[in-house]
PDB file of C-alpha atoms in Angstrom:
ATOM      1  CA  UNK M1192      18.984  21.279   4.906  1.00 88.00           C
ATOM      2  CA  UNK M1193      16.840  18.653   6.026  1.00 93.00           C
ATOM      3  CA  UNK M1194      13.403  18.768   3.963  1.00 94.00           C
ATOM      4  CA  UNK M1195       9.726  17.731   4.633  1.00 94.00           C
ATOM      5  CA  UNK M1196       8.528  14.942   2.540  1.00 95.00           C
ATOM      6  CA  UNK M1197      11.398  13.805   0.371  1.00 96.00           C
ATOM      7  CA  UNK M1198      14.127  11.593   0.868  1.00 96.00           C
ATOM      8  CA  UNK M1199      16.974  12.871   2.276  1.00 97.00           C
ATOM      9  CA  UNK M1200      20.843  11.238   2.368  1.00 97.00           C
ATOM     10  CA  UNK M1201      22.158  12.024   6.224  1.00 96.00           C
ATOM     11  CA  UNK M1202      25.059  10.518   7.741  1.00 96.00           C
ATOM     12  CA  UNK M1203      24.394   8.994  11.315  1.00 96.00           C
ATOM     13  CA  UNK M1204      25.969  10.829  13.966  1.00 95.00           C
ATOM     14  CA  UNK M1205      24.705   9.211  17.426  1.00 94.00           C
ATOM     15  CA  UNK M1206      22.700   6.325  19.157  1.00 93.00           C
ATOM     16  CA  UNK M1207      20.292   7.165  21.471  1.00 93.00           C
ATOM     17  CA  UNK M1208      17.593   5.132  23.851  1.00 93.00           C
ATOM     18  CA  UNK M1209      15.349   5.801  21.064  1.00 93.00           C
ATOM     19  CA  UNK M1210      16.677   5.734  17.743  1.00 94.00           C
ATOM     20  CA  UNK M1211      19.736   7.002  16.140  1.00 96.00           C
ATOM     21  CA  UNK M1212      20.581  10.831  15.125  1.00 96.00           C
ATOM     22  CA  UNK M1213      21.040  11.659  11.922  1.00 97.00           C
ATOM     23  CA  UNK M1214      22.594  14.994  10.373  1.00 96.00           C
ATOM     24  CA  UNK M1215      22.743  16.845   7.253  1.00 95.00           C
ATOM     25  CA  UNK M1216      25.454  19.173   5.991  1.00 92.00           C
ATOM     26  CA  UNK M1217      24.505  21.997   7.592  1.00 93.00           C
ATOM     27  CA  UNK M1218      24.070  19.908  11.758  1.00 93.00           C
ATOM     28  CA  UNK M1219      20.007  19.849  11.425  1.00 93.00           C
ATOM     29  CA  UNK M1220      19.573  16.267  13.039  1.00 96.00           C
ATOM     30  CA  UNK M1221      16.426  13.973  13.331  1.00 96.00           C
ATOM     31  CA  UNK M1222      15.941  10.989  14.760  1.00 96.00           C
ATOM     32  CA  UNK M1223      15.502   7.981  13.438  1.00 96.00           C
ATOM     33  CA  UNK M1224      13.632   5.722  15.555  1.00 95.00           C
ATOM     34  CA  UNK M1225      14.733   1.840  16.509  1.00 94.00           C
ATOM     35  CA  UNK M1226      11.943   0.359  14.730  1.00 92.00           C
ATOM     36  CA  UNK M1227      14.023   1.476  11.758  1.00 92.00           C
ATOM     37  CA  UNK M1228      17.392   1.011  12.539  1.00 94.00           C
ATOM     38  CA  UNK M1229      19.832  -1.173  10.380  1.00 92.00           C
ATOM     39  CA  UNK M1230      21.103  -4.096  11.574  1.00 90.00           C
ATOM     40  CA  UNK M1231      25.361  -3.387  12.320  1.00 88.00           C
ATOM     41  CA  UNK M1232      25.347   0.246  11.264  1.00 88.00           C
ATOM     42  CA  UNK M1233      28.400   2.305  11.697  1.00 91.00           C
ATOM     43  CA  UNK M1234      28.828   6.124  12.923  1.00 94.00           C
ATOM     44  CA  UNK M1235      28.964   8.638   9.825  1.00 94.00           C
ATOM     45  CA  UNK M1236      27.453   5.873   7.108  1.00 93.00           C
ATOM     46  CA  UNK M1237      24.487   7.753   4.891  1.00 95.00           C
ATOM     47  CA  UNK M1238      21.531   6.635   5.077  1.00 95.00           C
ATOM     48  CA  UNK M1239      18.429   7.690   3.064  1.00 96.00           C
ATOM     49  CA  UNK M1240      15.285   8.317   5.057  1.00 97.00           C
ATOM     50  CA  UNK M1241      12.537   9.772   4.351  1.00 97.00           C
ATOM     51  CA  UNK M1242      11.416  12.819   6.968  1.00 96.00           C
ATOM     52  CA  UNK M1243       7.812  13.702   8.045  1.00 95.00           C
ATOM     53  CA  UNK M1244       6.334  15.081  11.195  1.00 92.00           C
ATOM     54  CA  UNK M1245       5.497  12.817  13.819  1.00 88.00           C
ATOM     55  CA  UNK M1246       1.973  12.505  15.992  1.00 85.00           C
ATOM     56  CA  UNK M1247       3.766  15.399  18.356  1.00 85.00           C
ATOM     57  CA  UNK M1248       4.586  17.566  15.038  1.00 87.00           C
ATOM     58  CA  UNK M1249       8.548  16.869  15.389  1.00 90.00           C
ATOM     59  CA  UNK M1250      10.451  16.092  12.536  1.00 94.00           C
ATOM     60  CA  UNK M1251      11.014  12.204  12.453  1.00 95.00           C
ATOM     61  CA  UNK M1252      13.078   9.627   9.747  1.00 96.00           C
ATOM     62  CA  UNK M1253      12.265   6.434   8.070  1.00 96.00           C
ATOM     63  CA  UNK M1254      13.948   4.064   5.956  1.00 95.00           C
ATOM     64  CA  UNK M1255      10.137   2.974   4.737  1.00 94.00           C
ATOM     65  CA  UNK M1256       9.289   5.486   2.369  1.00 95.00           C
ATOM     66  CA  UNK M1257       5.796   6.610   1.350  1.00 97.00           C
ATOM     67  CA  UNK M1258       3.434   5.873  -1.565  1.00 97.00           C
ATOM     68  CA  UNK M1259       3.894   9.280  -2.318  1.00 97.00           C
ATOM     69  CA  UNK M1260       6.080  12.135  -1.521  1.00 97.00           C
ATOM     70  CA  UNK M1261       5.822  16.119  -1.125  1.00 96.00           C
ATOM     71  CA  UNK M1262       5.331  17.346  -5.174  1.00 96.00           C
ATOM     72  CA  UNK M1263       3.616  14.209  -6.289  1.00 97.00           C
ATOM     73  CA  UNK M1264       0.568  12.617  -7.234  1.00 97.00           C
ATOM     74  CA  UNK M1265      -1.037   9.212  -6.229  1.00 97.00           C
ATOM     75  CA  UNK M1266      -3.865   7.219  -5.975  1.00 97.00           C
ATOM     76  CA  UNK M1267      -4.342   6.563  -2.137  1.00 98.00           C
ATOM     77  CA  UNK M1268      -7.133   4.798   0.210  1.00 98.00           C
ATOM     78  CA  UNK M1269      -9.148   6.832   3.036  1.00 98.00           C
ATOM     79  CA  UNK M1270      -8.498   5.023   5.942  1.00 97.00           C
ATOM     80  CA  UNK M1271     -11.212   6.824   8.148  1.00 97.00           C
ATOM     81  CA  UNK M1272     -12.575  10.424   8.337  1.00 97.00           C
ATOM     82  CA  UNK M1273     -13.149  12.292  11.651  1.00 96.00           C
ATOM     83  CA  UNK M1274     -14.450  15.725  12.366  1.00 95.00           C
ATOM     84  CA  UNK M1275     -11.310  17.449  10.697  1.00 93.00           C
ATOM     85  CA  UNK M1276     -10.870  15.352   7.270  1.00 97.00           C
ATOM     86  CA  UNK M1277      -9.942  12.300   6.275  1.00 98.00           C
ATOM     87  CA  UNK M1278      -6.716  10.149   6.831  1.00 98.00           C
ATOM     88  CA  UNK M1279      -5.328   8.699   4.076  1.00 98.00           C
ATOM     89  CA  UNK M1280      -2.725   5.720   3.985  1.00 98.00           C
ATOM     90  CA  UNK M1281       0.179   6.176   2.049  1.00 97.00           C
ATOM     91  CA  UNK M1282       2.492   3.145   3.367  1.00 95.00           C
ATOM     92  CA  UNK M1283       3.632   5.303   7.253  1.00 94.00           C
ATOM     93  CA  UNK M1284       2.752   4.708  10.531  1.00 89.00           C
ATOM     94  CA  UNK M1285       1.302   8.358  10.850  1.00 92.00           C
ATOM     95  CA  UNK M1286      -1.457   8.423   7.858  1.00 96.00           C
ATOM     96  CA  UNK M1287      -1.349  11.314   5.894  1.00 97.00           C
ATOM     97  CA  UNK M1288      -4.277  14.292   6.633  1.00 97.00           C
ATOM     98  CA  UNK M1289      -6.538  15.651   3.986  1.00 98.00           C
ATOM     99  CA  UNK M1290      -8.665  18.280   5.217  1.00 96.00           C
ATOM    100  CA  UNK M1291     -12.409  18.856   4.210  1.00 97.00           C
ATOM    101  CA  UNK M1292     -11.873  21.654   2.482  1.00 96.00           C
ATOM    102  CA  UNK M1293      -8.860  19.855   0.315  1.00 97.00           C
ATOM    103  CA  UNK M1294     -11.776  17.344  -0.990  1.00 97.00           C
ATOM    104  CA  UNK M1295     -12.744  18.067  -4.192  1.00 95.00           C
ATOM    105  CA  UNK M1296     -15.759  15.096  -3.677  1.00 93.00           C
ATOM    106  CA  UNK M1297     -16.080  14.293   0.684  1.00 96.00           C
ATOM    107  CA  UNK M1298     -14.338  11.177   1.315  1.00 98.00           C
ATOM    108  CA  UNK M1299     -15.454   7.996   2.911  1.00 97.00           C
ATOM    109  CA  UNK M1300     -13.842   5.090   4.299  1.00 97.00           C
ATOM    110  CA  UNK M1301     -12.311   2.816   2.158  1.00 97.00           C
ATOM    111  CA  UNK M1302     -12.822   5.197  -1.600  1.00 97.00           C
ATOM    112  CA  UNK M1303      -9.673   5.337  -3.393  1.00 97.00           C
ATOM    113  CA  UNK M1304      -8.722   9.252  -4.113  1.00 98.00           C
ATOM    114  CA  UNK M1305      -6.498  10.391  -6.591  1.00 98.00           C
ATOM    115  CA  UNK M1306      -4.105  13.275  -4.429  1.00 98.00           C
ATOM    116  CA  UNK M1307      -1.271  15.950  -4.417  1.00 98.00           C
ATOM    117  CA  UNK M1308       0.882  16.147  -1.672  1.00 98.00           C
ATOM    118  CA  UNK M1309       2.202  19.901  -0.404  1.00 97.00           C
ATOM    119  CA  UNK M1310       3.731  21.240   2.333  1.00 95.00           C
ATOM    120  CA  UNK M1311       1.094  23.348   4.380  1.00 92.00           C
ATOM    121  CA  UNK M1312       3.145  26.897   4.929  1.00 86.00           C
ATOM    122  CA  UNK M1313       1.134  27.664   7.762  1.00 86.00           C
ATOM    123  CA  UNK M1314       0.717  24.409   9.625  1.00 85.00           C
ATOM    124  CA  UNK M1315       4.062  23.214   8.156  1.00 85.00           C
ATOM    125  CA  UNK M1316       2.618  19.682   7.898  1.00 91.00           C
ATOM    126  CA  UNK M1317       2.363  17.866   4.896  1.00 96.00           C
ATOM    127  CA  UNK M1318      -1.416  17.026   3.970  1.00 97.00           C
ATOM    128  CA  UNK M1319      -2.921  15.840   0.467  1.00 98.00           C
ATOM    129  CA  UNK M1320      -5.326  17.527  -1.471  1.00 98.00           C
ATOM    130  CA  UNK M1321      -7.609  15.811  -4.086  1.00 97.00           C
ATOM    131  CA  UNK M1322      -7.990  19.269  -5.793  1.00 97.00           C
ATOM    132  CA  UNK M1323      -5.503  18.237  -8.083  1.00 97.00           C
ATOM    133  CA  UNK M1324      -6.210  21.007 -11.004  1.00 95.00           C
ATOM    134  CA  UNK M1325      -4.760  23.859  -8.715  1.00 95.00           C
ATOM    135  CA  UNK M1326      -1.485  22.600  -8.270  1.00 97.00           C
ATOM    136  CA  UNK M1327      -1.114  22.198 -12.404  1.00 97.00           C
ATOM    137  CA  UNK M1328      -0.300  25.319 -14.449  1.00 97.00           C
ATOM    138  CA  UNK M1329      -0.357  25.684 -18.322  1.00 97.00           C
ATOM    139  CA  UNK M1330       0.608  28.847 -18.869  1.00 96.00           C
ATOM    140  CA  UNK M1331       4.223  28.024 -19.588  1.00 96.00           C
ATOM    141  CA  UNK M1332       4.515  24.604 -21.310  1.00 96.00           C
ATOM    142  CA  UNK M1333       7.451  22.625 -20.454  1.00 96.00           C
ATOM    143  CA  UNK M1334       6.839  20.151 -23.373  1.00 94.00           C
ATOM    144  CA  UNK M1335       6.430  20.347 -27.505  1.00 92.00           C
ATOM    145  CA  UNK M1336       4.312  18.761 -29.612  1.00 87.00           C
ATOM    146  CA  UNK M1337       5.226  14.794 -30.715  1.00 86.00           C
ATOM    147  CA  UNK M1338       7.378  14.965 -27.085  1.00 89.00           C
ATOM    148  CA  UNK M1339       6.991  11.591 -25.239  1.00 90.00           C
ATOM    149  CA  UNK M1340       5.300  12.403 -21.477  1.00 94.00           C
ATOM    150  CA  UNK M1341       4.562  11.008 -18.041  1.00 95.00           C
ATOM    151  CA  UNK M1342       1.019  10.338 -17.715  1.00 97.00           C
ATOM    152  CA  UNK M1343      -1.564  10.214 -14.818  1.00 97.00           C
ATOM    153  CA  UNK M1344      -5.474   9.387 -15.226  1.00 97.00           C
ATOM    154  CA  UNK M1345      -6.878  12.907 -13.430  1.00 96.00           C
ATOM    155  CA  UNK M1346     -10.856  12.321 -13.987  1.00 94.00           C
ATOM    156  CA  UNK M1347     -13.203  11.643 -16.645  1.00 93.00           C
ATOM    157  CA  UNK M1348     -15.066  14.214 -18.720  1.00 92.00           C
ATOM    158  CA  UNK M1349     -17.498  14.351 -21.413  1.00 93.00           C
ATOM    159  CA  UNK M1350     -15.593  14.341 -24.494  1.00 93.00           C
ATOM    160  CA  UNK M1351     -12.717  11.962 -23.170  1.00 94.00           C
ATOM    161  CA  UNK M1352     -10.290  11.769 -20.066  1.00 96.00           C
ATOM    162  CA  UNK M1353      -7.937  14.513 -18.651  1.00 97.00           C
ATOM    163  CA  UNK M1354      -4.561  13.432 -17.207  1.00 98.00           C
ATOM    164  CA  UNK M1355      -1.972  14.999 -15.533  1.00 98.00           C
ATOM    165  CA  UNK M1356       0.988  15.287 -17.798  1.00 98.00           C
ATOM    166  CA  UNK M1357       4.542  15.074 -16.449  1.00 97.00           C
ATOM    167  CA  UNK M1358       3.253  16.373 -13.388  1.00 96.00           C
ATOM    168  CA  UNK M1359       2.951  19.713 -14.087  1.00 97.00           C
ATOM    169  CA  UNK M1360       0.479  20.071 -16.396  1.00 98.00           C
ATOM    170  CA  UNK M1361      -3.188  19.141 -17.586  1.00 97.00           C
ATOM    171  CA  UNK M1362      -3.859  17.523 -20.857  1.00 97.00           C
ATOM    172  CA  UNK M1363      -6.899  15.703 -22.513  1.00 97.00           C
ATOM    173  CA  UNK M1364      -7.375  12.322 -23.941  1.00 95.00           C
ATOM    174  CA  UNK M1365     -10.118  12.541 -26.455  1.00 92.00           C
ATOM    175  CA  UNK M1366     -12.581   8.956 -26.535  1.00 89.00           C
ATOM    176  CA  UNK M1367     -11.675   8.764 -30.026  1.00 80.00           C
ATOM    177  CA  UNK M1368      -8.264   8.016 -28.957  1.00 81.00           C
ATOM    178  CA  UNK M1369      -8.557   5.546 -25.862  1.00 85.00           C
ATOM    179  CA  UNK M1370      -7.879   2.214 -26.870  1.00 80.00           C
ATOM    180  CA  UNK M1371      -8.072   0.495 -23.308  1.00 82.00           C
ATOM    181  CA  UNK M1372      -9.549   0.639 -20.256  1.00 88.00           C
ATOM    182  CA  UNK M1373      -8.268   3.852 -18.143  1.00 92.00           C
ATOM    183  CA  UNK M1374      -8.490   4.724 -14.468  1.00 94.00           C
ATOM    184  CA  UNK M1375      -8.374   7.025 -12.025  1.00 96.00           C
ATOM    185  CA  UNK M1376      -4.564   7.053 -10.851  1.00 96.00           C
ATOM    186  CA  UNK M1377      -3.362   5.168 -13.850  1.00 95.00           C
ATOM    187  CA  UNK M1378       0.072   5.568 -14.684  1.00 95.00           C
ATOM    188  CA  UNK M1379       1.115   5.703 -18.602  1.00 92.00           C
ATOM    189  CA  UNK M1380       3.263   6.615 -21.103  1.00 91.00           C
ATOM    190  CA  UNK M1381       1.939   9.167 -23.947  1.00 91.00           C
ATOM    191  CA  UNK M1382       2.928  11.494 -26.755  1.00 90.00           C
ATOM    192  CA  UNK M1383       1.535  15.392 -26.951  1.00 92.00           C
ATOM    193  CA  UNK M1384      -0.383  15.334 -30.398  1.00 89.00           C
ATOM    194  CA  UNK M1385      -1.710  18.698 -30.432  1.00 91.00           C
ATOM    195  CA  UNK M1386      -0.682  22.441 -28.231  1.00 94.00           C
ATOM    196  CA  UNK M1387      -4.298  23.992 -28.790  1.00 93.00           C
ATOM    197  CA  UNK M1388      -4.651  27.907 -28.530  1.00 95.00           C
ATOM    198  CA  UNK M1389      -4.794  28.741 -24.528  1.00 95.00           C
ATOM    199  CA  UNK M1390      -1.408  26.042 -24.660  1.00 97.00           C
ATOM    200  CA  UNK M1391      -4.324  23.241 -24.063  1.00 96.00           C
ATOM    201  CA  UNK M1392      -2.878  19.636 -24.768  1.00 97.00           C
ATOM    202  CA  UNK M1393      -4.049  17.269 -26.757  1.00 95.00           C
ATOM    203  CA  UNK M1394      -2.853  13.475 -25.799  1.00 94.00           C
ATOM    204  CA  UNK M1395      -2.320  10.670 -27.316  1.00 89.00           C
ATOM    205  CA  UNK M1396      -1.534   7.349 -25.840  1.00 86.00           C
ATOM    206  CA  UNK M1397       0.403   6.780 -28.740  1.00 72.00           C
ATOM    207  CA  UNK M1398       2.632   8.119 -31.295  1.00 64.00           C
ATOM    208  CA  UNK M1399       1.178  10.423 -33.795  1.00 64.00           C
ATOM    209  CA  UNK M1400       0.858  10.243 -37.582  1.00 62.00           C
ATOM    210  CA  UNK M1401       3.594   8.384 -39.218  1.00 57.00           C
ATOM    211  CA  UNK M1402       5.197   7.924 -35.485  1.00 66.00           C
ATOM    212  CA  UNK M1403       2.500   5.522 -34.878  1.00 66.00           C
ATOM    213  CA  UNK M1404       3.298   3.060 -38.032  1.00 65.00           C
ATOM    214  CA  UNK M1405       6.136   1.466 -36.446  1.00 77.00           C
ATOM    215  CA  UNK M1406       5.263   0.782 -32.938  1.00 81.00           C
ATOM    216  CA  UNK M1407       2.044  -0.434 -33.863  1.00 85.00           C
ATOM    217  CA  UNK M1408       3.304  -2.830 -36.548  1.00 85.00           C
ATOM    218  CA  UNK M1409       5.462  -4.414 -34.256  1.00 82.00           C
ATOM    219  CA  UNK M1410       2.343  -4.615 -32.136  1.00 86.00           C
ATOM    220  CA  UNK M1411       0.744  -6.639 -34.850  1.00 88.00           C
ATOM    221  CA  UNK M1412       4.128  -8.826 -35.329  1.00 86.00           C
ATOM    222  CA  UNK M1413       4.137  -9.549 -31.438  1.00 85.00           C
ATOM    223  CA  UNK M1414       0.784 -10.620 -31.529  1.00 87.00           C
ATOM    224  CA  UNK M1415       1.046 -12.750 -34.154  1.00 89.00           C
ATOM    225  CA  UNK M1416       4.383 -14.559 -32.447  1.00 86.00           C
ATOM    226  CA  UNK M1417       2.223 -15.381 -29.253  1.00 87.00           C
ATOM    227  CA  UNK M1418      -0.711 -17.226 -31.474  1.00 89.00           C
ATOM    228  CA  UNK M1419       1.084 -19.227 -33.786  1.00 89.00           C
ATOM    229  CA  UNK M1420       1.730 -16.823 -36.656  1.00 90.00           C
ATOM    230  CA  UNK M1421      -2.079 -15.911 -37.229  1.00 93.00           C
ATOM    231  CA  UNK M1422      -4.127 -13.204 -35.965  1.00 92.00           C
ATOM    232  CA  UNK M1423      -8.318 -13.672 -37.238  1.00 91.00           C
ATOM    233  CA  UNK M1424      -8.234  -9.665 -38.607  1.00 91.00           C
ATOM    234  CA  UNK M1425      -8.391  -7.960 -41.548  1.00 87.00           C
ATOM    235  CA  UNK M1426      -9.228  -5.116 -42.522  1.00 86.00           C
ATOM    236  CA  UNK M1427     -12.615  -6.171 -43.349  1.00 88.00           C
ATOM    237  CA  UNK M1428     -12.576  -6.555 -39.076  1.00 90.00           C
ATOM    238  CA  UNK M1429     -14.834  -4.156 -37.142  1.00 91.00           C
ATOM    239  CA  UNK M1430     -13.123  -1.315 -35.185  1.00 90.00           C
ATOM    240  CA  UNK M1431     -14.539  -3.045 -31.902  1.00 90.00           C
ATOM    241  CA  UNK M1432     -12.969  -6.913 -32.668  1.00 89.00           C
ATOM    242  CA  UNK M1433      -9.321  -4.300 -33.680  1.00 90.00           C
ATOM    243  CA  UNK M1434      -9.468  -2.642 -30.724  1.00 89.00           C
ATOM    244  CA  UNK M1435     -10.124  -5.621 -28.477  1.00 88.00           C
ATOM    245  CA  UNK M1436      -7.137  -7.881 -29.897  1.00 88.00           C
ATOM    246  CA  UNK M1437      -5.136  -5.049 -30.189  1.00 89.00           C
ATOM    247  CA  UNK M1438      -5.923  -1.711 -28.453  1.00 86.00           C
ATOM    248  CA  UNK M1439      -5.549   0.670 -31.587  1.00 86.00           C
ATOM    249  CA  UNK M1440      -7.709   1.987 -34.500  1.00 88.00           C
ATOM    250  CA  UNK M1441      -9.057   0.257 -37.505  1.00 89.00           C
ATOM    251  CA  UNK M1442      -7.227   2.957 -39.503  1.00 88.00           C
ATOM    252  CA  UNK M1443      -3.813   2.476 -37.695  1.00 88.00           C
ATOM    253  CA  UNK M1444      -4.304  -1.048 -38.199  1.00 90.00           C
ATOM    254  CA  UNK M1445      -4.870  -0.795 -41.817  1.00 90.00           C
ATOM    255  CA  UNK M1446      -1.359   1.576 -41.768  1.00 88.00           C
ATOM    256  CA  UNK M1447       1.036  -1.065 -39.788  1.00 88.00           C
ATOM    257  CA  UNK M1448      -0.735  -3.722 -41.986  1.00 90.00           C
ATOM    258  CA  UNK M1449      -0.003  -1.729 -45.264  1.00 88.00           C
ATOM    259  CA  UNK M1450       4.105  -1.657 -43.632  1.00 85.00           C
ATOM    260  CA  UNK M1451       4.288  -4.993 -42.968  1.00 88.00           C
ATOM    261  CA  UNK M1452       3.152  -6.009 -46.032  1.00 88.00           C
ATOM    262  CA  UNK M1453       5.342  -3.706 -48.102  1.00 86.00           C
ATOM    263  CA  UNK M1454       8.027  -5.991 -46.028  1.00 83.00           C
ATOM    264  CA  UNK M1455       6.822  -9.164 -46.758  1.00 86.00           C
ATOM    265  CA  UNK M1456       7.013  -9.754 -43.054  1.00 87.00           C
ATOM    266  CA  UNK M1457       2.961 -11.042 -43.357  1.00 88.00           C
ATOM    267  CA  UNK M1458       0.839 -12.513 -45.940  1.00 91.00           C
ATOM    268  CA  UNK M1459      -3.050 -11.577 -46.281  1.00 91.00           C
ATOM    269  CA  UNK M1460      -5.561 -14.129 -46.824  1.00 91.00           C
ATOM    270  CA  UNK M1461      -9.030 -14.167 -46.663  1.00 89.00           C
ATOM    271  CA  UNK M1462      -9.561 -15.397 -43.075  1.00 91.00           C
ATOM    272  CA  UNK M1463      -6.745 -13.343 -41.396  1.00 92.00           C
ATOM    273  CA  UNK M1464      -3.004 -12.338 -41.070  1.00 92.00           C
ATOM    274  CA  UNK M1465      -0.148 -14.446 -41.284  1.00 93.00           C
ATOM    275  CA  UNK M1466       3.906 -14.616 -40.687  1.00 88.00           C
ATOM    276  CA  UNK M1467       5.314 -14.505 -43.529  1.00 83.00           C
TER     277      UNK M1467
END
């Protein structure tokens, strides 16, 4: 079965004036137009193309595939909005449709918009939606706490910023715990520190606990290999100059510090850090 908005592999099965038909398992065929056909291919090699409706609404290939595909989430730039929605360009020919009442805030020309992309079971079209929260679902949690996830930047809120989480569900970075500067469509890696009653997640962008020592002392090592063996911190240091040189806390500073001094792999002196 050929499907909407995902890449397909389909053996080629005929030239044409236009294009080249291609064919699934089952003898669904779409074209693939010239602009996109290979250079000396051969009847029956696979080819993977990615398969969207056309500006007639017919099922069409290409071997240039999209900033984002049907089931996923992406940042993407509002080309120009008519009376119907906005028009979004994800990296096709044909831009990609979101209508008005998809927009969580109306879009305008040139704003960047964080989107889903479905398949629209009555229109079958694909369109975007920046409504993002509906198509995320807590109720059953497909992760555990301390399990390394897929992260997203969703949108800002007053106690810290929620992301999308493995693309399935919402989770919460509190402000205590950013580090860096975040935004909107921002893709990182994180750990789940905390399943809250209701399953809400709590995220961190890094490890948790005694998780955390390790990575962030080889943090502090790194750093001190790219300036000469010395880093100007200790843990007399405000949070703000820690956080700056090295996007974590002042207290797991003071941890990866304690470890690498337990190693002998620094010494502490007065005016800073240095390889041992």
């Amino acid at each position: 079965m050929i499907k909407l908005g995902e890449i397909n592999t389909l053996e080629i099965l005929r030239e044409t004036d236009h294009g080249i038909y291609l064919v699934d398992d089952e003898d669904n065929q779409v074209l693939l137009p010239n602009r996109y056909v290979p250079e000396g291919f051969k009847i029956w090699e696979k080819l993977d193309v990615f398969v969207y409706l056309d500006n007639e609404e017919r099922p069409v290939a290409s071997t240039d595939f999209p900033y984002i595909k049907r089931g996923e989430f992406a940042l993407l730039r509002c080309n120009q909005v008519t009376d119907y929605g906005a028009f979004l360009d994800w990296g096709l020919v044909k831009e990609l449709f979101c209508p008005f009442k998809e927009q969580a805030f109306k879009m305008k020309p040139g704003g960047w918009y964080l989107v889903h992309c479905y398949l629209d079971e009555k229109t079958e079209r694909l369109v975007a939606s920046s409504k993002t929260n509906r198509f995320l679902d807590n109720r059953e949690l497909t992760v555990s706490e301390f399990e390394a996830v897929d992260l997203i930047v969703s949108h800002p809120s007053d106690i810290g910023m929620n992301v999308i989480v493995n693309k399935k569900h919402m989770g919460l970075i509190y402000k205590d715990s950013i580090f860096k500067d975040l935004s909107i469509g921002d893709k990182l890696k994180g750990i789940v520190k905390k399943i809250r009653p209701g399953n809400k997640l709590d995220i961190s962008l890094g490890q948790v606990g005694y998780r955390n020592i390790e990575p962030n002392a080889d943090r502090i090592v790194q750093e001190l290999q790219d300036n000469s063996g010395y880093l100007n911190l200790t843990d007399k240091s405000s949070p703000e100059a820690i956080k700056e040189a090295l996007q974590m806390s002042k207290k797991n500073f003071k941890k990866a510090v304690g470890t690498l001094y337990k190693r002998r792999v620094i010494e502490i002196k007065p005016d800073g850090i240095y390889l041992a």
